[in-house]
Coordinates of N, CA and C in Angstrom, one line a residue:
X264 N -15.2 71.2 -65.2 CA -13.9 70.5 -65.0 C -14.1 69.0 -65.0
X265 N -13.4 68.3 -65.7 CA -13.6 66.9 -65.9 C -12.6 66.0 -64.7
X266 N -13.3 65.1 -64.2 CA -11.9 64.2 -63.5 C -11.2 63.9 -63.7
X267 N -9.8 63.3 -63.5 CA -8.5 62.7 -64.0 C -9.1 61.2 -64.1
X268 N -8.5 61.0 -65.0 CA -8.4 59.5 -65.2 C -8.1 58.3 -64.8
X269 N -8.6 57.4 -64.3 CA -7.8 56.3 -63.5 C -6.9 55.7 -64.4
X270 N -5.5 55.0 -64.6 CA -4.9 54.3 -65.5 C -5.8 53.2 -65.0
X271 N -5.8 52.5 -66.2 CA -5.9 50.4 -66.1 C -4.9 50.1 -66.7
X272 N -4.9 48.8 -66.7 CA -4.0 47.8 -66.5 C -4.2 46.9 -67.6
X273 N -3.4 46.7 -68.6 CA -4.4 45.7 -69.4 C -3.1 44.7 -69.9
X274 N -3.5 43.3 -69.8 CA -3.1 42.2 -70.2 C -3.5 41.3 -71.2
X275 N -2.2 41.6 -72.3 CA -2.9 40.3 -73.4 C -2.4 39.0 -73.0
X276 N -3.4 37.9 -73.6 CA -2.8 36.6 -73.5 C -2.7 35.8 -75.3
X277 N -2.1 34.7 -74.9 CA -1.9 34.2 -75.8 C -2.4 32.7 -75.8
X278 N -3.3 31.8 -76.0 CA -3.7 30.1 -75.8 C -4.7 30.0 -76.9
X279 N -4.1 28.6 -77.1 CA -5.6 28.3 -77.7 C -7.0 28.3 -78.0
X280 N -7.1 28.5 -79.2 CA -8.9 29.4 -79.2 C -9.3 28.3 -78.8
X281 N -10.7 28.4 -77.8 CA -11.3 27.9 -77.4 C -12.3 27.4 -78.5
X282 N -12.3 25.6 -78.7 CA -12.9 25.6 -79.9 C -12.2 24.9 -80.7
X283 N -11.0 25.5 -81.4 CA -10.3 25.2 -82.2 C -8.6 25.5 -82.1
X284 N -8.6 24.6 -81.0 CA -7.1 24.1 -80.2 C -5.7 24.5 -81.4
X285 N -6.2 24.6 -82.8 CA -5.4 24.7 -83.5 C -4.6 26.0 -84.3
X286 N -5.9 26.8 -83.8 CA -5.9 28.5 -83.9 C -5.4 29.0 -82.3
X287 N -4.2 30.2 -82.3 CA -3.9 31.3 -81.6 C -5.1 32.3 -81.1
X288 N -5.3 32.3 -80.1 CA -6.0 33.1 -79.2 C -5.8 34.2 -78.7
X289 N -6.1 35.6 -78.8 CA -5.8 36.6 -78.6 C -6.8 37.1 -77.3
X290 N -6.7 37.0 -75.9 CA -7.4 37.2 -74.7 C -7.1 38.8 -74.1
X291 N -7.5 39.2 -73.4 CA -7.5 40.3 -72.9 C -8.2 40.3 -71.4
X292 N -7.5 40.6 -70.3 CA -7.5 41.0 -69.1 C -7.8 42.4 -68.9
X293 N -8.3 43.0 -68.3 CA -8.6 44.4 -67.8 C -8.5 44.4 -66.2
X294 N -7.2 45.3 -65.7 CA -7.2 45.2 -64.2 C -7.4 43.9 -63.8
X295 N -6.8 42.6 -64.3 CA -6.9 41.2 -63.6 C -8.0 40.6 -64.2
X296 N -9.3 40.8 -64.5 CA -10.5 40.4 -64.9 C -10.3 40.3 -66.5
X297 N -10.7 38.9 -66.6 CA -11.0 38.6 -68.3 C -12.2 39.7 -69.0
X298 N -11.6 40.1 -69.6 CA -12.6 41.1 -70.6 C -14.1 40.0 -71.1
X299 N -14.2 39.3 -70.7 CA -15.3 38.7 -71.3 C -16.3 37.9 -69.8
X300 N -15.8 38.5 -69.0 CA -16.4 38.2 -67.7 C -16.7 39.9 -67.4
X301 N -16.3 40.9 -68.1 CA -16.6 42.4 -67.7 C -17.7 42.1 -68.7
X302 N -17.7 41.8 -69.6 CA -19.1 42.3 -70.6 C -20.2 40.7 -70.1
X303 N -19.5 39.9 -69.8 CA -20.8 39.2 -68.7 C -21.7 40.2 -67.9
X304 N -21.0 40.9 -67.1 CA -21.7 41.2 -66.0 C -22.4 43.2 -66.9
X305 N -22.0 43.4 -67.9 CA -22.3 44.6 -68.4 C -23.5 44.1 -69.7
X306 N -23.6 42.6 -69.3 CA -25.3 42.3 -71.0 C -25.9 41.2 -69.9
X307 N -25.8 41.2 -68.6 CA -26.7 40.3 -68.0 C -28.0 40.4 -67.6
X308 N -28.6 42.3 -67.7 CA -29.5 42.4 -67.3 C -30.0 42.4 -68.9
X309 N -29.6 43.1 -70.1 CA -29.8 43.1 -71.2 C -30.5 41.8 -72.3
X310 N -29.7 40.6 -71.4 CA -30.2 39.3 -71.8 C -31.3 39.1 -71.5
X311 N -31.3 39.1 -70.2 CA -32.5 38.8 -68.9 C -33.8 39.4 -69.5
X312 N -34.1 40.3 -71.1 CA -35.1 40.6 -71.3 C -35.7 39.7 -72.3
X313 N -34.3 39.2 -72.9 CA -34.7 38.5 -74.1 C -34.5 36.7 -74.1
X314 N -34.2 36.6 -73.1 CA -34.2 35.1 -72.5 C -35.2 34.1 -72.0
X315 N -35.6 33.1 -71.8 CA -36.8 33.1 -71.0 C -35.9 31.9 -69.9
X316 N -36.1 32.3 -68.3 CA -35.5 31.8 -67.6 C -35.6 30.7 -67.1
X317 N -37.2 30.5 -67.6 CA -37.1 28.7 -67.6 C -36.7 27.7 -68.5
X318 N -36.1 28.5 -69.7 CA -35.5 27.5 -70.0 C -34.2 26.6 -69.7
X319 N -33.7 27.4 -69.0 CA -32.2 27.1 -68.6 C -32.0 27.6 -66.9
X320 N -30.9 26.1 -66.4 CA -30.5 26.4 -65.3 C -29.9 27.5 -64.8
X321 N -29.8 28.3 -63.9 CA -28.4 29.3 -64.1 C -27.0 29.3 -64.3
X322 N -26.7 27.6 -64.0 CA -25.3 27.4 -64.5 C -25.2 27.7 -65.8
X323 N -26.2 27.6 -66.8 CA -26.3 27.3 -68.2 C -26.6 28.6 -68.4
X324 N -27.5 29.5 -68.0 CA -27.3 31.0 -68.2 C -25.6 31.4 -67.7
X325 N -25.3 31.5 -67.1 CA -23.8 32.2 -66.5 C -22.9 31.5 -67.7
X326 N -23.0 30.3 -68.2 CA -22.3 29.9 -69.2 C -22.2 30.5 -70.4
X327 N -23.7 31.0 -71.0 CA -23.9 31.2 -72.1 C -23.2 32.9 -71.8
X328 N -24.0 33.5 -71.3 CA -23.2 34.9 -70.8 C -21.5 34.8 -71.0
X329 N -20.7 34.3 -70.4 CA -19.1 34.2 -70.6 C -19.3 33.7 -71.8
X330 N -19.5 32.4 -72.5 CA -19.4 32.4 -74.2 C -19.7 33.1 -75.1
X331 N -20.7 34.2 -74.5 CA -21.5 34.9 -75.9 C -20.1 36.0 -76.8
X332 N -18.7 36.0 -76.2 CA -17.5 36.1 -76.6 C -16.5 35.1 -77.0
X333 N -15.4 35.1 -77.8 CA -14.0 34.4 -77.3 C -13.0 35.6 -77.8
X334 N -11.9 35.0 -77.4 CA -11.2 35.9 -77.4 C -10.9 35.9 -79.4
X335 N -9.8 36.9 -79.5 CA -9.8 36.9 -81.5 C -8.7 36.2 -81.5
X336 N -9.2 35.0 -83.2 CA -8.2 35.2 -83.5 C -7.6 35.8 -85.1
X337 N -6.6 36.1 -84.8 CA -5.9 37.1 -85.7 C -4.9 36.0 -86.8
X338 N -5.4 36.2 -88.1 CA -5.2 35.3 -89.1 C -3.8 35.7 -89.2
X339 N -3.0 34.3 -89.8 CA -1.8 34.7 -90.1 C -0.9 35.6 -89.5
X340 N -0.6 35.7 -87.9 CA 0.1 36.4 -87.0 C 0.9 35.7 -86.3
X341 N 1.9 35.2 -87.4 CA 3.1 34.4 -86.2 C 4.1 35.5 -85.6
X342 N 4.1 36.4 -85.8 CA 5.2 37.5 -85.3 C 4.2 38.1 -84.3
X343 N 3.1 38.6 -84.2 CA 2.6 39.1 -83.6 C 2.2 40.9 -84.1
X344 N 2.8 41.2 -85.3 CA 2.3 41.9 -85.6 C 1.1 42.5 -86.3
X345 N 0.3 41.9 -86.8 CA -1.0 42.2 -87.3 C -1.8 42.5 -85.8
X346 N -1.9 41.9 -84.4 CA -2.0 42.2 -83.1 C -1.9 43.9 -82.5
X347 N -0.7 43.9 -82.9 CA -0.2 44.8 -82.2 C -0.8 46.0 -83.0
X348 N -0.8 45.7 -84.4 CA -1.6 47.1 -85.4 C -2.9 46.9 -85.1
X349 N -3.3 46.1 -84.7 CA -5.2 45.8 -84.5 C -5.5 46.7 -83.1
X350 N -4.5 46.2 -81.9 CA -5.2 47.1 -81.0 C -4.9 48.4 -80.4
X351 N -3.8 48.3 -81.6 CA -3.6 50.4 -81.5 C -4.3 51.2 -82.5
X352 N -5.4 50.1 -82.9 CA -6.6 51.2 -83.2 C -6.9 50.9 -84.9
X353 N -5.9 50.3 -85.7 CA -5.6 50.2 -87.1 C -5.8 48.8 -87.1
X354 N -6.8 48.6 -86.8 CA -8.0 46.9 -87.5 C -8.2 47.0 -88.7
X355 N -8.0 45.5 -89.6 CA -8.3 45.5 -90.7 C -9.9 45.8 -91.0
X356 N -10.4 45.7 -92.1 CA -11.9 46.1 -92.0 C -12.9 45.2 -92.2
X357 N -12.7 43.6 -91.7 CA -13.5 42.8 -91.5 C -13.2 42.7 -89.8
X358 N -12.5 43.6 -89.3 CA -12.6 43.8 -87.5 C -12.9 45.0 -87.7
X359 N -13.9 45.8 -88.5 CA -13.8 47.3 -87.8 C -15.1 47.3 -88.6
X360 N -15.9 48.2 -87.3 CA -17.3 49.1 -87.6 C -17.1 49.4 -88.5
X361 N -17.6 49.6 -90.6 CA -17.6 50.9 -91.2 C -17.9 51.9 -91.0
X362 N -19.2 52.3 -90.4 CA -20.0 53.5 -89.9 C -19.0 54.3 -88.5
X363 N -19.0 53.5 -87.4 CA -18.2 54.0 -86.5 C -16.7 54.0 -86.6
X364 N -16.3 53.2 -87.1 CA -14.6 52.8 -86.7 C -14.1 52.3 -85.7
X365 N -15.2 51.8 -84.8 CA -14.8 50.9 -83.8 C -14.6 49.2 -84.2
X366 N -13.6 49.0 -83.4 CA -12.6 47.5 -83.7 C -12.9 46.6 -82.8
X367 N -13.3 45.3 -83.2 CA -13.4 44.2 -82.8 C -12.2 44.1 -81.6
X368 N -13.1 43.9 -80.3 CA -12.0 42.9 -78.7 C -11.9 41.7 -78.7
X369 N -13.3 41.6 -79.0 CA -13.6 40.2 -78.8 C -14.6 39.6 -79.8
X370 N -14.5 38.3 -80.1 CA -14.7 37.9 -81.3 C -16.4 36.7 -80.8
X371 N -16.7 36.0 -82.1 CA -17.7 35.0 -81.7 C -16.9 33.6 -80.9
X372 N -17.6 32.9 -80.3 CA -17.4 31.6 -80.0 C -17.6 30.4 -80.7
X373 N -17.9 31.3 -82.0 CA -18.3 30.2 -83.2 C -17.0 30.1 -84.2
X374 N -15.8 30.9 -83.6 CA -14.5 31.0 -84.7 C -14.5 32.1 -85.6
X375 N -15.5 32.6 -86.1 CA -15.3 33.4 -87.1 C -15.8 35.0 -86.0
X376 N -14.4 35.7 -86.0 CA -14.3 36.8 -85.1 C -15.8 38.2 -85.4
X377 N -15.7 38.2 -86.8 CA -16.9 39.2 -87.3 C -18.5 38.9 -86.8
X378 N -18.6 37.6 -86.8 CA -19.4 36.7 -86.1 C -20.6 37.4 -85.3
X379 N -20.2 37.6 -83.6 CA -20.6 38.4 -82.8 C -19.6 39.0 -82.3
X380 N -19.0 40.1 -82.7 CA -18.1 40.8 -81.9 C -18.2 42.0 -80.7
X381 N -17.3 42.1 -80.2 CA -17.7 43.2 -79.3 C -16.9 44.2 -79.5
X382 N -17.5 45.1 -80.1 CA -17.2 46.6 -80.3 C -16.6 47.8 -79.5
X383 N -15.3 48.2 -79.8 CA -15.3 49.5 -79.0 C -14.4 50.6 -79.7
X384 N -14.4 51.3 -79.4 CA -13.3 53.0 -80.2 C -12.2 52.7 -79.4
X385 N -11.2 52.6 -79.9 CA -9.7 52.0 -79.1 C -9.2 53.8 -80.2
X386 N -8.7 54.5 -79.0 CA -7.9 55.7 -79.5 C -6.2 55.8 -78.4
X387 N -5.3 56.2 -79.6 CA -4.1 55.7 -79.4 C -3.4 57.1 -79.4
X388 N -2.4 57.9 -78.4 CA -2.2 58.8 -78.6 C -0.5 58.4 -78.1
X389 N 0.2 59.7 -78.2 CA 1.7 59.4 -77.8 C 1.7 58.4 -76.6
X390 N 0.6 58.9 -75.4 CA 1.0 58.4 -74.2 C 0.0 57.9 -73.6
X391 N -1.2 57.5 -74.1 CA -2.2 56.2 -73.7 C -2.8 56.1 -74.7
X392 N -3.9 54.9 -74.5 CA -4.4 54.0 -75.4 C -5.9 54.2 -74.3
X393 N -7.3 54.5 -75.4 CA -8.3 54.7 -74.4 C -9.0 53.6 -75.1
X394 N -10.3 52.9 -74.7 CA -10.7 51.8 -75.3 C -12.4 52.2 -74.6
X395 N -13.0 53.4 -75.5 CA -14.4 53.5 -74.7 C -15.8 53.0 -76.2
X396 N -16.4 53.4 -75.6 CA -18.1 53.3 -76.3 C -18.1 51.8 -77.0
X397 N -17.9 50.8 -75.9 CA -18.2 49.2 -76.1 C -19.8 49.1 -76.7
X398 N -19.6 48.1 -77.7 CA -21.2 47.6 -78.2 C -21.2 46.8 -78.8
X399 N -22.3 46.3 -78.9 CA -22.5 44.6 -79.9 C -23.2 45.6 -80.8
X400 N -22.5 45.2 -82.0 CA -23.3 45.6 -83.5 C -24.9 44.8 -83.9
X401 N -24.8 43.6 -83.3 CA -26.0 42.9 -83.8 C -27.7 43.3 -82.7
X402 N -27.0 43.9 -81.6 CA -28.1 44.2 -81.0 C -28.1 45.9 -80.5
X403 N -28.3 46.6 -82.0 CA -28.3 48.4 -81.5 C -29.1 48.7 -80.6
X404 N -30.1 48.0 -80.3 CA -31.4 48.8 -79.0 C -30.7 48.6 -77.8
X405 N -29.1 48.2 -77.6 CA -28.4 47.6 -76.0 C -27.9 48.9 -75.9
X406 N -27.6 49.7 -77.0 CA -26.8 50.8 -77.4 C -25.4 50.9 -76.5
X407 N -24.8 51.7 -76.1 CA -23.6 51.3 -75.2 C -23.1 50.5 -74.2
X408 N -22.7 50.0 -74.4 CA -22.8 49.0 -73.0 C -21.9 49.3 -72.0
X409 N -22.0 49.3 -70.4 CA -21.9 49.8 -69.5 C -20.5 49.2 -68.6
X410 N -19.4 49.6 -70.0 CA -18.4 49.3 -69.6 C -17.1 50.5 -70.0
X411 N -16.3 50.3 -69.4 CA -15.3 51.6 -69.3 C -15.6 53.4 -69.1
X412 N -14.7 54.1 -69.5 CA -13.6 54.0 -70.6 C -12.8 53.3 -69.7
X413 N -11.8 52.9 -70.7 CA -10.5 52.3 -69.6 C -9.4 53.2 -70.5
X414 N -8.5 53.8 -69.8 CA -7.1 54.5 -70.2 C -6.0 53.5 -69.6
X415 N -5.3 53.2 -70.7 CA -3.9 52.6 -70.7 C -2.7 53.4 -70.5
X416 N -1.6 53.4 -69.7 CA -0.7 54.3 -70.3 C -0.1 53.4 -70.9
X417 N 0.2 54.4 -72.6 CA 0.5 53.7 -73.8 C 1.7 53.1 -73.6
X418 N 2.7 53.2 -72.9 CA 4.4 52.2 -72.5 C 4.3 51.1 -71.9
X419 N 3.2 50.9 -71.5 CA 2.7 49.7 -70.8 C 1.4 48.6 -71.3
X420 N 0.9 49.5 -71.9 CA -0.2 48.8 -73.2 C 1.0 48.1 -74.3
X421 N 1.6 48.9 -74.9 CA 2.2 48.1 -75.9 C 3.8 47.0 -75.3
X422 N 4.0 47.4 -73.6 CA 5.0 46.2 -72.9 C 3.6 45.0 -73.8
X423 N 3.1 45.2 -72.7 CA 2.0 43.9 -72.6 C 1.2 43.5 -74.2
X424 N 1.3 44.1 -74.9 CA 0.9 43.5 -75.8 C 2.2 42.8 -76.9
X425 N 3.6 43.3 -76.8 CA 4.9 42.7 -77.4 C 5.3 41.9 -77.0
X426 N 4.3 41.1 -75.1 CA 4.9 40.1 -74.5 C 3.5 39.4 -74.2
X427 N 2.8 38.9 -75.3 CA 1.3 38.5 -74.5 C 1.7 37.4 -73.3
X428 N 0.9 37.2 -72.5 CA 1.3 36.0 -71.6 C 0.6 34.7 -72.4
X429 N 1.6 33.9 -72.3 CA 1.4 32.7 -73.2 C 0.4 31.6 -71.9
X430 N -0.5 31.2 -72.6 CA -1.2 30.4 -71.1 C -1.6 29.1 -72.3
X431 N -2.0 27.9 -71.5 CA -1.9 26.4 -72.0 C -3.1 26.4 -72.8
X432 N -4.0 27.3 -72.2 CA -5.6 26.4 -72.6 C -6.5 27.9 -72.1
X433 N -7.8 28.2 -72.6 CA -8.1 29.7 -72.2 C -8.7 29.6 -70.8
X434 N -8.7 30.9 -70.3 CA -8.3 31.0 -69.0 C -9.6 31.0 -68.5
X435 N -10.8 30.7 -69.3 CA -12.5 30.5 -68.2 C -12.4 29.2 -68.9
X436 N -11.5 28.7 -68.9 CA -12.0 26.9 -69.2 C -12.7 26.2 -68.2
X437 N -12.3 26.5 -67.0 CA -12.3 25.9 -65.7 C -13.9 26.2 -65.8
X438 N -14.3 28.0 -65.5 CA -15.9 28.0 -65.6 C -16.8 27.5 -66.4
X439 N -16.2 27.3 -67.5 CA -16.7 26.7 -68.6 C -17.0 25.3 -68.6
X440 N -16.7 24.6 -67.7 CA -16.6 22.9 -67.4 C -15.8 22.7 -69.0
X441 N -14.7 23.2 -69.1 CA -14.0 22.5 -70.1 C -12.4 22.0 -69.3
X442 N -12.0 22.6 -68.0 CA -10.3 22.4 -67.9 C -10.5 21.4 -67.0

């Protein structure tokens, strides 16, 4: 017998890519927490092998960790629909695994989303939206990373994604020493 599932909570945002003030930002919240502060704390031990610690302060490690994402952005999406088809599962296919069919969350910090992305199987049914088996494509020996599943109920996944919250500037600017 399997457990029931906890619903989450998920919040898109809307701000300026980080980077390039001039490009739309597509962010993502999970239960309150920036999706890129969950995969901080789910590749910190992972880094920690391939890092060497004296090189860097730990303010400068905790930095690089939160940047080693930004949020996507989604070319030519003034309506918001190419968004809304991406994270109900139907990514174009410079956001999607060939091999698996998992779809880009979250994109590089370098602007180009395919870049370093972070991977997961976003499956969409009448009545939730599950978003499990998270991974970085560039580093297979991390193999799954040790985050979710997370279940949406789907009436509330797609409120939140037809209303992203519009925010001025991205929302770890502050940690970032950028706000």
């Amino acid at each position: 017998m399997s457990l029931p599932t906890v619903p989450h909570q998920v919040e898109f945002l809307h701000h300026p890519h980080p980077g390039f003030p001039h490009l739309t930002a597509w962010g993502i919240r999970i239960d309150g927490t920036d999706l890129r502060v969950l995969v901080a704390e789910a590749t910190r031990a992972l880094w920690g092998r391939e890092l060497d610690e004296d090189d860097d302060t730990p303010q400068e490690r905790e930095e690089f960790l939160l940047r080693q994402h930004a949020p996507l952005h989604l070319d030519d999406d003034a309506d918001g629909a190419l968004a809304r088809s991406h994270f109900l599962g139907d990514a174009p296919p410079h956001l999607r695994d060939r091999n698996t069919g998992a779809l880009c969350l979250l994109g590089c910090s370098c602007g180009i989303d395919a870049c370093w992305p972070l991977l997961a199987m976003v499956r969409a049914t009448p009545t939730q939206v599950t978003w499990s088996g998270f991974y970085q494509l560039h580093r297979p020996e991390w193999g799954a990373l040790p985050l979710g599943p997370y279940v949406f109920p789907r009436p509330a996944y797609e409120e939140a994604l037809a209303a992203p919250v519009p925010l001025a500037q991205d929302p770890l600017a502050p940690l970032l020493g950028e706000g």
